[in-house]
């Protein structure tokens, strides 16, 4: 095997590497190489990049460099010599020193890593040489004092503040404010004080040997890859340890923005990163170096100012901006320096942006013919769209607001209102026209009505999967949970040293988890024209898609539906572009009075007759619920799920007082009620008497629901309103359950048809949410017209992880890499995903066009949506506020699958070419491309595996 190349040169109009080598050269190194060479050929100071492979090796070898890197004949020495030759100067030369910067840079930009060291190569002698050569001693000594400070601080860990203290003392002694006002002598004084400080802190003199300086800096960069800041940054940003090889190190010749008033340094964005508007913007400082612009020591000037003061440089920057955008087809974030009127480019990268800016830029760039619609769709992170849909705190107001606590950012968006402590108060106050914020220890299903009307929800306990969090996300309501600073004290709540009573105002930001005192103004969300257009493209792509599943079935299209239980949910869903309701839960409908009382009476009934009697009272009310929601749908599909939760959720009495109240309400004997409540208690309600099991023991429950659905539909039918209703049976594990419940339902529908003179037909399908259902999908398909995967329960039962308890251990699993993802966030391909694959194959072996969907929380997760596409599902269904995200994520799945398909087709041809000796040279050059294709191999493998 050929020896790995560790060092890549750039400069002098050419470069060894290019932009495709991010993984090896880091983003910074790869783009410097690309800018330096044709066709861009931009003014980049020459230098070389040591690859991320070295970083990887460095840690494998126990913090040692791989052979061939160090030493007088090592690769670094070789490329330093090349750099010296190109520059016509030697590193740290006494007369005319070459100075370099040492910069870090991973494949993904990572603010947690080492800062850059500038002016390396200066020492007591070369500083004199630089002074003489440039005829600018002030500049030379300024450069030297900066170098000692940066090297001491960044590479050697001498506290930054200690250097700052010295410089501040000198300035205050002279009564000056700006660093630029320091004289040469004062800079000399600072240098000697810096050196004394360095010696005191490190126990040795500041290194004078340029080689020692350079290797010290290189070692510090590689060392910084594993510093706590960098590790934390990767953790917070979901970058798995080992996913990147490490950081690269770029050593490049210095250019100087601190040579006086014809020099300067700045940063610029080719478009506005917060709004996306196509407007060149940035900031710069004259007579400054490096990070002075962002350090806040002096106030930088707007780029527009440069147009007035130095039109030549400004025009040149504009030209470069346009060329970089044309080349990268994306918004660029650039760093530049001007040395005595000459412009140099020091960095470029695709700029970070807000969700709104991402959409605007993508849409604009398609209009400018800079990118295709497909590229535009891949530009925006689906989760970024959340920012565009939720009410946001007014950013200017946040700056002035008083933050009083913070908890878990459980459901994004902003919520501001008068605090109430019970769901009933939330409802009552809202009726009076007040805006409320519900503050509770935790929430339960009884609180739904209050949660639905609240502007936001704040809880003191519970995690991101707690009831409050899940329900709030479903409703698109802001929620901060697990905020332990919130303490309940009588009728008041204490947060830090603030005390609030009912009716006081609080504001929460569910995106950050922060809680603010009083009113912070909130701006409501609207779907912008740009976003509508953008998501329209996503719909086109999904609609036109065709794929073949592992079982060999062709599936066309990939819809997005919404989970919604109320007409309001349905309206939200359409506003956000849902094609239908994939899951309409019916349990919430029973929590409204007077239905709840009748339902509770039904539950505690002793006889079937009694049960039927109580259900009769519910029937017309339930019919009204269905009538409203089906009408709102205007003929789009709506899948209504029959009752799902265990009965004990509806009838709870934890204390004597509660029992007493309930017995009074239901008009039954207390002891008898206590007995009933005890009998309903289950050890494991999620696996207990729930879903279709209720209908096997009490068929009249589902019969009543089906009757209500049929009656509502019949009424709409007579009124000439379009309808498309499906009935869904939950918790199925056996075909016999479906068979029996289906027959009962058909009998009810037949009865309604006869009575109303209608010819209604409903598709009757099942949830697939337990392993046995998936494994017997061929049998289920005999009686089911469709499947909907309930992946919350399917994940729970495949893993054997209780959704209510797994938060105790999931973090350990993720930290120790036992599991790569939280299975309740991202659908696990090997577990529930494999079962879905089996269900698809078995189900469609009986009905080849069996309609498949997903209605678990995963339906709103981009990675899970991609898996659903691959598995051949016809649609995903998610909460209304996730619909735009899902529309985009679904389109991205289509585009990426098509790309992977093309790459897979190309790959074998390339292999064949590699065998031809004549093609050797060309192949060697294309190495990175080949690597990329090889990386895609696993995807191909799984596809094959499924085929057999
Ligand atoms: P970061 O990754 O934190 O942005 P950089 O490596 O980009 O760090 O360096 C920060 C700044 O240092 C750059 O924006 C540039 O102003 C300055 N800088 C880096 N290398 C040089 C150089 N060779 N000549 C002049 N300035 C440089
Ligand atoms: Mg930078
Ligand atoms: Mg379920």
mmCIF file of C-alpha atoms in Angstrom, residues 156 290 439 452 478 503 574 614 623 716 749 785 880 914 921 931:
data_model
loop_
_atom_site.group_PDB
_atom_site.id
_atom_site.type_symbol
_atom_site.label_atom_id
_atom_site.label_comp_id
_atom_site.label_asym_id
_atom_site.label_seq_id
_atom_site.Cartn_x
_atom_site.Cartn_y
_atom_site.Cartn_z
ATOM 1 C CA UNK A 156 0.385 26.849 26.505
ATOM 2 C CA UNK A 290 -7.237 38.515 13.232
ATOM 3 C CA UNK A 439 -47.836 26.206 35.359
ATOM 4 C CA UNK A 452 -55.099 23.212 24.510
ATOM 5 C CA UNK A 478 -44.665 26.136 23.688
ATOM 6 C CA UNK A 503 -52.721 35.973 37.313
ATOM 7 C CA UNK A 574 -54.347 21.968 6.013
ATOM 8 C CA UNK A 614 -74.682 4.807 29.153
ATOM 9 C CA UNK A 623 -71.636 11.752 16.276
ATOM 10 C CA UNK A 716 -72.855 14.665 5.568
ATOM 11 C CA UNK A 749 -72.774 0.183 9.139
ATOM 12 C CA UNK A 785 -57.969 -2.757 4.144
ATOM 13 C CA UNK A 880 -49.903 19.426 12.340
ATOM 14 C CA UNK A 914 -9.413 0.652 -11.972
ATOM 15 C CA UNK A 921 -3.156 7.887 -13.330
ATOM 16 C CA UNK A 931 -14.043 6.645 -1.626
#
